Coordinates of N, CA and C and ligand atoms in Angstrom, one line a residue:
X1 N -11.7 10.9 6.7 CA -11.1 10.4 5.3 C -11.0 8.9 5.3
X2 N -11.6 8.3 4.1 CA -11.2 7.0 3.9 C -10.6 7.0 2.6
X3 N -9.3 6.5 2.6 CA -8.4 6.7 1.5 C -7.6 5.5 1.3
X4 N -7.4 5.2 0.0 CA -6.2 4.3 -0.4 C -5.1 5.0 -1.0
X5 N -4.0 4.5 -0.7 CA -2.7 5.1 -1.4 C -2.1 4.0 -2.2
X6 N -2.0 4.5 -3.5 CA -1.5 3.6 -4.5 C 0.0 4.1 -5.0
X7 N 0.8 3.3 -5.5 CA 2.1 3.8 -6.0 C 3.0 2.7 -5.9
X8 N 4.1 2.6 -6.8 CA 5.1 1.6 -7.0 C 5.9 1.5 -5.6
X9 N 6.4 0.3 -5.3 CA 7.4 0.1 -4.3 C 8.3 1.2 -4.3
X10 N 8.8 1.8 -3.2 CA 9.8 2.8 -3.2 C 9.3 4.2 -3.5
X11 N 8.1 4.4 -3.8 CA 7.5 5.7 -4.0 C 7.4 6.6 -2.8
X12 N 7.5 5.9 -1.6 CA 7.3 6.7 -0.3 C 6.0 6.6 0.3
X13 N 5.4 5.5 0.0 CA 4.0 5.4 0.5 C 4.1 5.2 2.0
X14 N 4.9 4.5 2.6 CA 4.9 4.3 4.0 C 5.3 5.6 4.8
X15 N 6.3 6.3 4.3 CA 6.7 7.6 4.9 C 5.5 8.5 5.0
X16 N 4.8 8.7 3.8 CA 3.7 9.7 3.6 C 2.5 9.1 4.4
X17 N 2.3 8.0 4.4 CA 1.1 7.6 5.0 C 1.1 7.9 6.5
X18 N 2.3 7.7 7.2 CA 2.5 8.1 8.5 C 2.1 9.5 8.7
X19 N 2.7 10.3 7.9 CA 2.4 11.8 8.0 C 0.9 12.2 7.8
X20 N 0.4 11.6 6.8 CA -1.2 11.9 6.6 C -2.0 11.3 7.6
X21 N -1.6 10.1 8.3 CA -2.3 9.7 9.3 C -2.4 10.6 10.5
X22 N -1.3 11.1 10.8 CA -1.1 12.2 11.9 C -2.0 13.5 11.5
X23 N -1.9 13.8 10.3 CA -2.5 15.1 9.8 C -3.9 15.1 9.9
X24 N -4.6 13.8 9.5 CA -6.0 13.6 9.3 C -6.5 12.8 10.6
X25 N -5.7 12.4 11.4 CA -6.4 11.6 12.6 C -7.0 10.5 12.4
X26 N -6.4 9.7 11.3 CA -6.9 8.3 10.9 C -5.9 7.4 10.9
X27 N -6.0 6.0 11.2 CA -4.9 5.1 11.2 C -4.4 4.9 9.8
X28 N -3.2 4.7 9.7 CA -2.5 4.3 8.5 C -2.5 2.7 8.5
X29 N -3.0 2.1 7.7 CA -2.9 0.6 7.8 C -2.2 0.1 6.6
X30 N -1.0 -0.3 6.9 CA -0.2 -0.9 5.8 C 0.0 -2.5 5.9
X31 N -0.5 -3.0 4.8 CA -0.6 -4.5 4.7 C 0.9 -5.2 4.9
X32 N 1.7 -4.4 4.2 CA 3.2 -4.8 4.3 C 3.6 -5.0 5.7
X33 N 3.4 -3.8 6.4 CA 3.9 -3.8 7.8 C 3.1 -4.9 8.7
X34 N 1.9 -5.1 8.4 CA 1.1 -6.1 9.3 C 1.7 -7.6 9.0
X35 N 2.0 -7.7 7.6 CA 2.7 -9.1 7.3 C 4.0 -9.1 7.9
X36 N 4.8 -8.1 7.9 CA 6.2 -8.2 8.5 C 6.2 -8.3 10.0
X37 N 5.2 -7.8 10.7 CA 5.1 -7.8 11.9 C 4.8 -9.4 12.4
X38 N 4.0 -10.0 11.4 CA 3.5 -11.5 11.7 C 4.8 -12.4 11.4
X39 N 5.5 -11.9 10.3 CA 6.7 -12.8 10.1 C 7.5 -12.8 11.2
X40 N 7.8 -11.5 11.8 CA 8.7 -11.4 12.9 C 8.2 -12.1 14.2
X41 N 7.0 -12.1 14.3 CA 6.3 -12.8 15.5 C 6.1 -14.3 15.4
X42 N 6.5 -14.8 14.1 CA 6.4 -16.4 13.9 C 5.0 -16.7 13.9
X43 N 3.9 -16.0 13.6 CA 2.6 -16.4 13.7 C 2.2 -17.2 12.5
X44 N 1.1 -18.0 12.5 CA 0.6 -18.9 11.4 C 0.6 -17.9 10.1
X45 N -0.1 -16.7 10.3 CA -0.2 -15.7 9.2 C 1.3 -15.4 8.5
X46 N 2.0 -15.2 9.5 CA 3.5 -14.8 8.9 C 4.1 -15.9 8.3
X47 N 4.0 -17.2 8.8 CA 4.5 -18.3 8.2 C 3.9 -18.4 6.8
X48 N 2.7 -18.2 6.7 CA 2.1 -18.3 5.3 C 2.5 -17.2 4.3
X49 N 2.8 -15.9 4.9 CA 3.0 -14.9 4.0 C 4.5 -14.8 3.5
X50 N 5.3 -15.5 4.4 CA 6.8 -15.2 4.2 C 7.3 -15.6 2.9
X51 N 6.9 -16.7 2.4 CA 7.7 -17.2 1.1 C 7.1 -16.4 0.0
X52 N 6.0 -15.8 0.0 CA 5.6 -14.9 -1.1 C 6.3 -13.5 -1.0
X53 N 6.5 -13.0 0.2 CA 7.1 -11.8 0.4 C 8.6 -11.8 -0.1
X54 N 9.1 -12.8 0.3 CA 10.7 -13.0 0.0 C 10.8 -13.2 -1.5
X55 N 9.8 -13.6 -2.2 CA 9.9 -13.8 -3.7 C 9.4 -12.6 -4.4
X56 N 8.8 -11.5 -3.6 CA 8.5 -10.4 -4.2 C 7.0 -10.6 -4.9
X57 N 6.3 -11.7 -4.5 CA 5.0 -11.9 -5.0 C 3.8 -11.5 -4.1
X58 N 2.7 -11.5 -4.7 CA 1.6 -11.1 -3.7 C 1.2 -12.3 -2.8
X59 N 1.0 -11.9 -1.7 CA 0.3 -13.0 -0.7 C -1.0 -13.3 -1.3
X60 N -1.5 -14.6 -1.2 CA -2.8 -14.9 -1.9 C -3.9 -14.0 -1.4
X61 N -4.9 -13.7 -2.3 CA -5.9 -12.8 -2.0 C -6.8 -13.1 -0.6
X62 N -7.0 -14.5 -0.6 CA -7.8 -15.0 0.4 C -7.1 -14.6 1.8
X63 N -5.8 -14.7 1.9 CA -5.2 -14.4 3.2 C -5.2 -13.0 3.5
X64 N -4.9 -12.2 2.5 CA -4.7 -10.7 2.5 C -6.2 -10.1 2.8
X65 N -7.1 -10.5 2.1 CA -8.5 -9.9 2.2 C -9.1 -10.1 3.6
X66 N -8.7 -11.4 4.1 CA -9.4 -11.7 5.5 C -8.7 -10.7 6.6
X67 N -7.4 -10.6 6.4 CA -6.6 -9.8 7.2 C -7.1 -8.3 7.2
X68 N -7.3 -7.8 6.0 CA -7.9 -6.4 5.9 C -9.3 -6.3 6.5
X69 N -10.0 -7.2 6.2 CA -11.5 -7.1 6.7 C -11.5 -6.9 8.2
X70 N -10.7 -7.8 8.9 CA -10.6 -7.9 10.2 C -10.1 -6.5 10.8
X71 N -9.1 -6.0 10.2 CA -8.5 -4.7 10.6 C -9.3 -3.6 10.4
X72 N -10.2 -3.5 9.2 CA -11.1 -2.4 9.1 C -12.3 -2.5 10.0
X73 N -12.6 -3.6 10.7 CA -13.6 -3.7 11.6 C -13.2 -3.3 12.9
X74 N -12.0 -3.0 13.2 CA -11.5 -2.4 14.6 C -12.0 -1.0 14.7
X75 N -12.4 -0.7 15.9 CA -12.9 0.4 16.3 C -12.2 1.8 15.9
X76 N -10.7 1.7 15.7 CA -10.0 3.0 15.3 C -10.2 3.2 14.0
X77 N -10.7 2.3 13.1 CA -10.9 2.5 11.7 C -12.3 3.0 11.4
X78 N -13.3 3.2 12.4 CA -14.7 3.4 12.2 C -14.7 4.8 11.6
X79 N -13.9 5.8 12.0 CA -14.0 7.3 11.5 C -13.3 7.5 10.2
X80 N -12.4 6.5 9.8 CA -11.6 6.8 8.7 C -10.4 5.9 8.7
X81 N -9.7 5.8 7.5 CA -8.5 5.1 7.5 C -7.7 5.5 6.3
X82 N -6.6 5.2 6.3 CA -5.7 5.3 5.0 C -5.0 4.0 4.9
X83 N -5.4 3.3 3.7 CA -4.8 2.0 3.4 C -3.6 2.2 2.5
X84 N -2.6 1.6 3.0 CA -1.2 1.7 2.3 C -0.8 0.3 1.8
X85 N -0.8 0.0 0.5 CA -0.4 -1.3 0.1 C -1.6 -2.2 -0.3
X86 N -2.9 -1.7 -0.1 CA -4.0 -2.5 -0.3 C -5.1 -1.5 -0.9
X87 N -5.8 -1.8 -2.0 CA -5.7 -3.1 -2.7 C -4.5 -3.0 -3.7
X88 N -4.1 -4.3 -4.1 CA -3.0 -4.4 -4.9 C -3.3 -5.1 -6.3
X89 N -4.5 -5.4 -6.4 CA -4.9 -6.0 -7.7 C -6.5 -5.7 -7.8
X90 N -7.1 -6.0 -9.0 CA -8.5 -5.5 -9.1 C -9.4 -6.4 -8.2
X91 N -9.1 -7.8 -8.0 CA -9.8 -8.6 -7.1 C -9.8 -8.0 -5.7
X92 N -8.8 -7.5 -5.3 CA -8.7 -7.0 -4.0 C -9.7 -5.7 -3.9
X93 N -9.7 -4.8 -5.0 CA -10.3 -3.6 -5.0 C -11.8 -3.9 -4.9
X94 N -12.2 -4.9 -5.6 CA -13.7 -5.5 -5.6 C -13.9 -5.8 -4.2
X95 N -13.1 -6.7 -3.6 CA -13.4 -7.1 -2.3 C -13.3 -6.0 -1.3
X96 N -12.5 -4.9 -1.4 CA -12.5 -3.7 -0.5 C -13.9 -3.1 -0.5
X97 N -14.5 -3.0 -1.8 CA -15.8 -2.4 -2.0 C -16.8 -3.2 -1.1
X98 N -16.7 -4.4 -1.2 CA -17.6 -5.3 -0.5 C -17.6 -5.2 1.0
X99 N -16.3 -5.0 1.6 CA -16.0 -4.9 2.9 C -16.7 -3.6 3.5
X100 N -16.5 -2.5 2.6 CA -16.9 -1.2 2.9 C -18.4 -1.1 3.0
X101 N -19.0 -1.8 1.8 CA -20.4 -1.9 1.7 C -21.0 -2.5 3.0
X102 N -20.4 -3.5 3.5 CA -20.8 -4.2 4.7 C -20.7 -3.3 6.0
X103 N -19.7 -2.4 5.9 CA -19.5 -1.5 7.0 C -20.4 -0.2 6.9
X104 N -21.1 -0.1 5.6 CA -21.9 1.1 5.4 C -21.2 2.3 5.2
X105 N -19.9 2.2 4.7 CA -19.2 3.4 4.3 C -18.5 3.3 2.8
X106 N -17.9 4.3 2.3 CA -17.4 4.3 1.0 C -16.0 5.0 1.1
X107 N -15.3 4.8 -0.1 CA -14.0 5.5 -0.2 C -14.2 6.9 -0.6
X108 N -13.4 7.8 -0.1 CA -13.4 9.2 -0.4 C -12.5 9.5 -1.6
X109 N -11.3 8.8 -1.6 CA -10.3 9.2 -2.4 C -9.2 8.2 -2.7
X110 N -8.8 7.9 -4.0 CA -7.6 7.0 -4.2 C -6.5 7.8 -4.6
X111 N -5.5 7.8 -3.8 CA -4.3 8.8 -4.2 C -3.1 7.9 -4.7
X112 N -2.7 8.3 -5.9 CA -1.5 7.6 -6.5 C -0.3 8.5 -6.3
X113 N 0.7 8.0 -5.7 CA 1.9 8.7 -5.5 C 2.9 8.1 -6.7
X114 N 3.2 9.0 -7.6 CA 3.9 8.5 -8.8 C 5.3 8.8 -8.6
X115 N 6.1 7.8 -9.3 CA 7.7 8.0 -9.3 C 8.0 6.9 -10.3
X116 N 9.1 7.3 -11.1 CA 9.6 6.5 -12.2 C 10.4 5.4 -11.7
X117 N 10.5 4.4 -12.6 CA 11.1 3.1 -12.2 C 12.7 3.3 -11.8
X118 N 13.3 4.1 -12.6 CA 14.8 4.3 -12.1 C 14.8 4.8 -10.7
X119 N 14.1 5.9 -10.4 CA 14.1 6.4 -9.1 C 13.8 5.5 -8.0
X120 N 12.6 4.8 -8.1 CA 12.2 3.9 -7.1 C 13.3 2.7 -6.9
X121 N 13.8 2.2 -8.0 CA 14.9 1.2 -8.0 C 16.1 1.7 -7.1
X122 N 16.5 2.9 -7.4 CA 17.6 3.4 -6.7 C 17.2 3.7 -5.2
X123 N 16.1 4.1 -4.9 CA 15.7 4.2 -3.5 C 15.6 2.9 -2.8
X124 N 15.0 1.9 -3.4 CA 14.9 0.5 -2.7 C 16.3 0.0 -2.5
X125 N 17.2 0.2 -3.4 CA 18.7 -0.3 -3.2 C 19.2 0.2 -2.1
X126 N 19.0 1.7 -1.9 CA 19.6 2.5 -0.8 C 18.9 2.0 0.5
X127 N 17.6 1.8 0.4 CA 16.9 1.3 1.7 C 17.6 -0.1 2.1
X128 N 17.8 -0.8 1.2 CA 18.2 -2.2 1.5 C 19.5 -2.1 2.3
X129 N 20.4 -1.2 2.1 CA 21.6 -1.0 2.8 C 21.2 -0.7 4.3
X130 N 20.3 0.2 4.4 CA 20.0 0.8 5.8 C 19.1 -0.2 6.6
X131 N 18.1 -0.6 5.9 CA 17.1 -1.3 6.7 C 17.2 -2.9 6.7
X132 N 17.9 -3.4 5.5 CA 18.1 -4.8 5.4 C 16.8 -5.7 5.3
X133 N 15.9 -5.1 4.6 CA 14.7 -5.8 4.4 C 14.9 -7.1 3.5
X134 N 14.3 -8.0 3.7 CA 14.6 -9.4 3.1 C 14.3 -9.2 1.5
X135 N 13.4 -8.5 1.3 CA 13.0 -8.4 -0.2 C 13.4 -7.1 -0.9
X136 N 14.4 -6.5 -0.3 CA 15.0 -5.4 -1.0 C 16.4 -5.7 -1.8
X137 N 16.5 -6.9 -2.3 CA 17.5 -7.3 -3.1 C 17.1 -7.1 -4.6
X138 N 18.1 -6.9 -5.5 CA 18.0 -6.5 -6.8 C 16.8 -7.4 -7.6
X139 N 17.1 -8.7 -7.7 CA 16.1 -9.5 -8.3 C 14.7 -9.4 -7.7
X140 N 14.6 -9.4 -6.4 CA 13.2 -9.3 -5.8 C 12.6 -7.8 -6.0
X141 N 13.4 -6.8 -6.0 CA 12.9 -5.6 -6.4 C 12.3 -5.5 -7.8
X142 N 13.0 -6.1 -8.7 CA 12.7 -6.4 -10.1 C 11.3 -7.1 -10.1
X143 N 11.1 -8.0 -9.5 CA 9.9 -8.8 -9.4 C 8.8 -8.0 -8.9
X144 N 9.0 -7.3 -7.8 CA 7.9 -6.4 -7.2 C 7.5 -5.3 -8.1
X145 N 8.4 -4.7 -8.8 CA 8.1 -3.7 -9.8 C 7.3 -4.3 -10.9
X146 N 7.6 -5.5 -11.3 CA 7.0 -6.2 -12.4 C 5.5 -6.5 -11.9
X147 N 5.3 -6.9 -10.7 CA 3.9 -7.3 -10.1 C 3.2 -5.9 -10.0
X148 N 3.8 -4.8 -9.6 CA 3.1 -3.7 -9.6 C 2.6 -3.3 -10.9
X149 N 3.5 -3.3 -12.0 CA 3.1 -3.1 -13.3 C 1.8 -3.8 -13.8
X150 N 1.9 -5.1 -13.6 CA 0.9 -6.1 -14.1 C -0.3 -5.9 -13.3
X151 N -0.3 -6.1 -12.1 CA -1.4 -6.2 -11.1 C -2.0 -5.1 -10.5
X152 N -1.0 -4.1 -10.1 CA -1.5 -3.0 -9.2 C -1.8 -1.7 -10.0
X153 N -1.0 -1.4 -11.2 CA -1.2 -0.1 -11.9 C -2.5 -0.1 -12.5
X154 N -3.2 -1.2 -13.0 CA -4.5 -1.1 -13.6 C -5.4 -0.5 -12.5
X155 N -5.2 -0.5 -11.3 CA -6.2 0.0 -10.5 C -6.3 1.7 -10.6
X156 N -5.3 2.2 -11.1 CA -5.4 3.7 -11.2 C -6.6 4.0 -12.3
X157 N -6.7 3.2 -13.3 CA -7.8 3.4 -14.3 C -9.2 3.1 -13.6
X158 N -9.0 2.0 -12.8 CA -10.3 1.6 -12.0 C -10.9 2.7 -11.2
X159 N -9.9 3.4 -10.4 CA -10.4 4.4 -9.6 C -10.7 5.7 -10.3
X160 N -9.9 6.0 -11.3 CA -10.1 7.1 -12.2 C -11.5 7.2 -12.8
X161 N -12.0 5.8 -13.1 CA -13.2 5.6 -13.7 C -14.4 6.0 -12.8
X162 N -14.0 5.8 -11.7 CA -15.2 6.3 -10.5 C -15.0 7.7 -10.1
X163 N -14.1 8.5 -10.6 CA -13.9 9.9 -10.2 C -13.2 9.9 -8.9
X164 N -12.4 9.0 -8.4 CA -11.7 9.0 -7.1 C -10.3 9.2 -7.1
X165 N -9.8 9.1 -8.3 CA -8.3 9.1 -8.3 C -7.8 10.6 -8.3
X166 N -6.7 10.8 -7.6 CA -5.9 12.0 -7.5 C -4.4 11.4 -7.6
X167 N -3.7 12.1 -8.5 CA -2.2 11.7 -8.6 C -1.3 12.7 -8.1
X168 N -0.4 12.3 -7.4 CA 0.7 13.3 -6.8 C 2.0 12.9 -7.2
X169 N 2.8 13.7 -7.5 CA 4.2 13.5 -7.9 C 5.0 13.3 -6.6
X170 N 5.5 12.0 -6.6 CA 6.3 11.6 -5.4 C 7.7 11.8 -5.4
X171 N 8.3 12.6 -6.5 CA 9.6 13.1 -6.5 C 9.8 14.4 -5.8
X172 N 11.0 14.6 -5.1 CA 11.3 15.7 -4.4 C 11.4 15.5 -2.9
X173 N 11.4 16.7 -2.3 CA 11.6 16.8 -0.8 C 10.5 16.2 -0.1
X174 N 10.7 15.4 1.0 CA 9.6 14.7 1.7 C 8.5 15.6 2.2
X175 N 8.9 16.7 2.7 CA 7.9 17.7 3.2 C 7.0 18.2 2.1
X176 N 7.7 18.5 0.8 CA 7.1 19.0 -0.2 C 5.9 18.0 -0.7
X177 N 6.4 16.8 -0.8 CA 5.4 15.7 -1.2 C 4.2 15.6 -0.3
X178 N 4.6 15.7 1.1 CA 3.4 15.7 2.0 C 2.5 16.9 1.8
X179 N 3.0 18.1 1.4 CA 2.2 19.2 1.2 C 1.4 19.0 0.0
X180 N 1.9 18.4 -1.0 CA 1.2 18.1 -2.3 C 0.1 17.2 -1.9
X181 N 0.4 16.1 -1.1 CA -0.7 15.2 -0.8 C -2.0 15.7 0.0
X182 N -1.5 16.7 0.9 CA -2.5 17.3 1.8 C -3.4 18.1 0.9
X183 N -2.8 18.8 0.0 CA -3.5 19.6 -0.9 C -4.5 18.9 -1.9
X184 N -3.9 17.8 -2.3 CA -4.7 16.8 -3.2 C -5.9 16.3 -2.5
X185 N -5.8 15.9 -1.1 CA -6.8 15.2 -0.4 C -8.0 16.2 -0.1
X186 N -7.5 17.5 0.1 CA -8.4 18.6 0.4 C -9.1 19.2 -0.7
X187 N -8.9 18.6 -1.9 CA -9.4 19.3 -3.2 C -10.9 19.5 -3.2
Ligands
LIG201 P1 6.5 -2.3 -1.2 O1 5.4 -1.5 -1.6 O2 7.9 -1.7 -1.1 O3 6.7 -3.7 -2.1 P2 5.0 -3.4 1.2 O4 5.5 -3.4 2.4 O5 3.9 -2.7 0.8 O6 6.4 -3.1 0.2 O7 4.7 -5.0 0.7 C1 5.8 -6.1 0.9 C2 5.2 -7.4 0.5 O8 4.0 -7.7 1.3 C3 4.8 -7.4 -1.0 O9 5.7 -7.7 -1.8 C4 3.8 -8.7 -0.8 O10 4.5 -9.9 -0.8 C5 3.1 -8.5 0.4 N1 1.9 -7.6 0.3 C6 1.7 -6.4 0.9 N2 0.4 -5.9 0.6 C7 0.0 -6.9 0.0 C8 -1.5 -7.0 -0.6 N3 -2.4 -6.1 -0.5 N4 -1.7 -8.1 -1.3 C9 -0.7 -9.3 -1.4 N5 0.5 -9.2 -0.8 C10 0.8 -8.0 -0.2

Protein backbone atom coordinates (compact mmCIF):
# COMPACT_ATOMS: atom_id res chain seq x y z
CA UNK A 1 0.00 0.00 0.00
CA UNK A 2 1.23 3.45 -0.95
CA UNK A 3 -1.08 5.96 0.62
CA UNK A 4 -1.38 9.53 1.81
CA UNK A 5 -3.59 10.42 4.75
CA UNK A 6 -5.27 13.83 4.56
CA UNK A 7 -7.45 15.60 7.09
CA UNK A 8 -7.48 18.59 9.41
CA UNK A 9 -5.29 18.86 12.51
CA UNK A 10 -7.03 16.93 15.27
CA UNK A 11 -8.87 14.54 12.95
CA UNK A 12 -6.92 11.62 14.42
CA UNK A 13 -4.48 11.02 11.57
CA UNK A 14 -1.57 10.11 13.84
CA UNK A 15 -3.56 7.58 15.87
CA UNK A 16 -5.09 5.97 12.81
CA UNK A 17 -1.83 6.00 10.83
CA UNK A 18 -0.16 3.92 13.55
CA UNK A 19 -2.98 1.38 13.37
CA UNK A 20 -3.02 1.20 9.58
CA UNK A 21 0.75 0.87 9.56
CA UNK A 22 0.48 -2.23 11.70
CA UNK A 23 -2.45 -3.63 9.76
CA UNK A 24 -0.83 -3.24 6.34
CA UNK A 25 2.81 -3.75 7.34
CA UNK A 26 4.04 -0.45 5.92
CA UNK A 27 5.79 2.40 7.77
CA UNK A 28 3.70 5.38 8.85
CA UNK A 29 5.71 8.45 7.96
CA UNK A 30 4.59 11.56 9.83
CA UNK A 31 6.32 14.77 8.80
CA UNK A 32 5.12 16.41 12.03
CA UNK A 33 6.72 13.62 14.11
CA UNK A 34 9.98 13.85 12.17
CA UNK A 35 10.05 17.62 12.67
CA UNK A 36 9.27 17.26 16.39
CA UNK A 37 12.05 14.67 16.83
CA UNK A 38 14.47 17.07 15.17
CA UNK A 39 13.34 19.98 17.32
CA UNK A 40 13.82 17.82 20.41
CA UNK A 41 17.25 16.68 19.24
CA UNK A 42 18.31 20.25 18.46
CA UNK A 43 19.39 19.35 14.91
CA UNK A 44 19.86 21.99 12.18
CA UNK A 45 16.60 20.77 10.59
CA UNK A 46 14.81 21.14 13.91
CA UNK A 47 16.17 24.63 14.44
CA UNK A 48 14.99 25.56 10.97
CA UNK A 49 11.51 24.10 11.44
CA UNK A 50 10.76 25.20 14.98
CA UNK A 51 9.71 28.81 14.42
CA UNK A 52 7.25 27.80 11.70
CA UNK A 53 5.76 25.01 13.80
CA UNK A 54 5.31 27.23 16.82
CA UNK A 55 3.45 29.72 14.64
CA UNK A 56 1.23 27.04 13.08
CA UNK A 57 2.70 27.80 9.66
CA UNK A 58 4.02 25.33 7.13
CA UNK A 59 7.73 24.67 7.18
CA UNK A 60 9.14 25.85 3.80
CA UNK A 61 8.57 23.33 1.01
CA UNK A 62 12.24 23.03 0.11
CA UNK A 63 13.01 21.80 3.64
CA UNK A 64 10.01 19.49 3.90
CA UNK A 65 10.33 18.04 0.40
CA UNK A 66 14.00 17.16 0.84
CA UNK A 67 13.23 15.48 4.15
CA UNK A 68 10.41 13.38 2.67
CA UNK A 69 12.44 12.46 -0.39
CA UNK A 70 15.23 11.12 1.82
CA UNK A 71 12.74 9.22 3.98
CA UNK A 72 11.01 7.57 1.01
CA UNK A 73 14.36 6.39 -0.30
CA UNK A 74 14.94 4.34 2.85
CA UNK A 75 14.64 0.57 2.49
CA UNK A 76 11.60 0.13 4.70
CA UNK A 77 9.51 2.35 2.41
CA UNK A 78 10.28 0.35 -0.73
CA UNK A 79 7.29 -1.97 -0.41
CA UNK A 80 4.84 0.71 0.69
CA UNK A 81 4.22 3.60 3.07
CA UNK A 82 1.54 5.67 4.66
CA UNK A 83 2.29 9.39 4.61
CA UNK A 84 0.69 11.33 7.45
CA UNK A 85 0.83 15.13 7.13
CA UNK A 86 2.38 15.21 3.67
CA UNK A 87 1.60 16.54 1.13
CA UNK A 88 0.09 19.64 2.70
CA UNK A 89 -0.20 21.94 -0.32
CA UNK A 90 -0.44 21.46 -4.10
CA UNK A 91 3.28 22.15 -4.61
CA UNK A 92 4.17 19.31 -2.24
CA UNK A 93 1.71 17.02 -4.03
CA UNK A 94 3.44 17.70 -7.34
CA UNK A 95 6.81 17.12 -5.72
CA UNK A 96 5.59 13.83 -4.24
CA UNK A 97 4.63 12.69 -7.73
CA UNK A 98 8.11 13.48 -8.91
CA UNK A 99 9.69 11.56 -6.02
CA UNK A 100 7.51 8.53 -6.66
CA UNK A 101 8.19 8.76 -10.39
CA UNK A 102 11.92 8.69 -9.66
CA UNK A 103 11.37 5.61 -7.50
CA UNK A 104 9.27 3.99 -10.24
CA UNK A 105 6.15 3.67 -8.08
CA UNK A 106 2.78 5.41 -7.75
CA UNK A 107 0.19 6.21 -5.10
CA UNK A 108 -2.64 3.73 -4.62
CA UNK A 109 -4.95 5.86 -2.55
CA UNK A 110 -5.43 9.24 -0.87
CA UNK A 111 -7.50 8.87 2.28
CA UNK A 112 -9.21 11.91 3.73
CA UNK A 113 -10.17 11.62 7.38
CA UNK A 114 -12.98 14.13 7.82
CA UNK A 115 -14.01 15.95 11.00
CA UNK A 116 -15.70 19.30 11.53
CA UNK A 117 -13.90 22.35 12.85
CA UNK A 118 -15.66 22.46 16.25
CA UNK A 119 -14.85 18.83 16.93
CA UNK A 120 -11.18 19.09 15.97
CA UNK A 121 -10.74 22.33 17.93
CA UNK A 122 -12.16 20.67 21.03
CA UNK A 123 -9.91 17.64 20.56
CA UNK A 124 -6.79 19.75 20.09
CA UNK A 125 -7.50 21.85 23.17
CA UNK A 126 -7.98 18.67 25.17
CA UNK A 127 -4.76 17.21 23.79
CA UNK A 128 -2.99 20.43 24.79
CA UNK A 129 -3.74 19.64 28.43
CA UNK A 130 -2.46 16.10 28.13
CA UNK A 131 0.56 16.34 25.82
CA UNK A 132 1.55 19.98 26.18
CA UNK A 133 2.50 20.36 22.52
CA UNK A 134 3.87 23.85 21.89
CA UNK A 135 1.50 24.41 18.96
CA UNK A 136 -1.70 23.32 20.73
CA UNK A 137 -2.61 26.77 22.04
CA UNK A 138 -5.83 28.40 20.89
CA UNK A 139 -4.35 31.05 18.55
CA UNK A 140 -1.96 28.54 16.97
CA UNK A 141 -4.73 25.95 16.56
CA UNK A 142 -6.79 28.61 14.79
CA UNK A 143 -3.84 29.34 12.50
CA UNK A 144 -3.26 25.63 11.73
CA UNK A 145 -6.92 25.20 10.82
CA UNK A 146 -6.68 28.24 8.56
CA UNK A 147 -3.59 26.85 6.84
CA UNK A 148 -5.43 23.57 6.41
CA UNK A 149 -8.44 25.24 4.80
CA UNK A 150 -6.36 27.39 2.49
CA UNK A 151 -3.43 25.17 1.53
CA UNK A 152 -4.28 21.54 2.27
CA UNK A 153 -8.03 21.18 1.66
CA UNK A 154 -7.60 21.80 -2.11
CA UNK A 155 -5.69 18.51 -2.26
CA UNK A 156 -8.91 16.54 -1.87
CA UNK A 157 -10.06 17.86 -5.27
CA UNK A 158 -6.61 17.21 -6.69
CA UNK A 159 -6.71 13.52 -5.70
CA UNK A 160 -10.42 13.13 -6.44
CA UNK A 161 -9.65 14.28 -9.98
CA UNK A 162 -7.29 11.36 -10.32
CA UNK A 163 -9.74 8.87 -8.89
CA UNK A 164 -7.55 8.26 -5.86
CA UNK A 165 -9.62 9.89 -3.11
CA UNK A 166 -11.56 8.01 -0.48
CA UNK A 167 -13.26 9.92 2.34
CA UNK A 168 -13.73 8.43 5.78
CA UNK A 169 -15.70 9.93 8.66
CA UNK A 170 -13.25 10.56 11.50
CA UNK A 171 -15.96 11.02 14.14
CA UNK A 172 -16.79 8.25 16.55
CA UNK A 173 -15.05 5.50 18.39
CA UNK A 174 -11.34 5.00 17.52
CA UNK A 175 -11.81 1.30 16.65
CA UNK A 176 -14.81 2.11 14.52
CA UNK A 177 -12.87 4.72 12.56
CA UNK A 178 -10.04 2.21 12.04
CA UNK A 179 -12.53 -0.33 10.70
CA UNK A 180 -13.93 2.26 8.29
CA UNK A 181 -10.43 3.10 7.10
CA UNK A 182 -9.46 -0.52 6.55
CA UNK A 183 -12.66 -1.07 4.57
CA UNK A 184 -12.07 2.07 2.52
CA UNK A 185 -8.51 1.09 1.63
CA UNK A 186 -9.54 -2.41 0.65
CA UNK A 187 -12.29 -1.14 -1.64
P1 LIG B 1 -1.32 18.75 12.95
O1 LIG B 1 -1.83 17.99 11.76
O2 LIG B 1 -2.05 18.44 14.22
O3 LIG B 1 -1.20 20.24 12.72
P2 LIG B 1 1.42 17.72 12.49
O4 LIG B 1 2.19 16.97 13.49
O5 LIG B 1 1.02 17.03 11.25
O6 LIG B 1 0.16 18.27 13.30
O7 LIG B 1 2.22 19.05 12.07
C1 LIG B 1 2.73 19.94 13.02
C2 LIG B 1 3.49 21.07 12.32
O8 LIG B 1 4.62 20.53 11.60
C3 LIG B 1 2.71 21.85 11.25
O9 LIG B 1 1.91 22.88 11.81
C4 LIG B 1 3.85 22.39 10.39
O10 LIG B 1 4.48 23.50 10.99
C5 LIG B 1 4.83 21.23 10.38
N1 LIG B 1 4.59 20.32 9.24
C6 LIG B 1 4.17 19.04 9.29
N2 LIG B 1 4.03 18.51 8.06
C7 LIG B 1 4.36 19.49 7.19
C8 LIG B 1 4.40 19.61 5.77
N3 LIG B 1 4.06 18.58 4.97
N4 LIG B 1 4.78 20.78 5.23
C9 LIG B 1 5.13 21.81 5.99
N5 LIG B 1 5.11 21.80 7.33
C10 LIG B 1 4.72 20.66 7.94
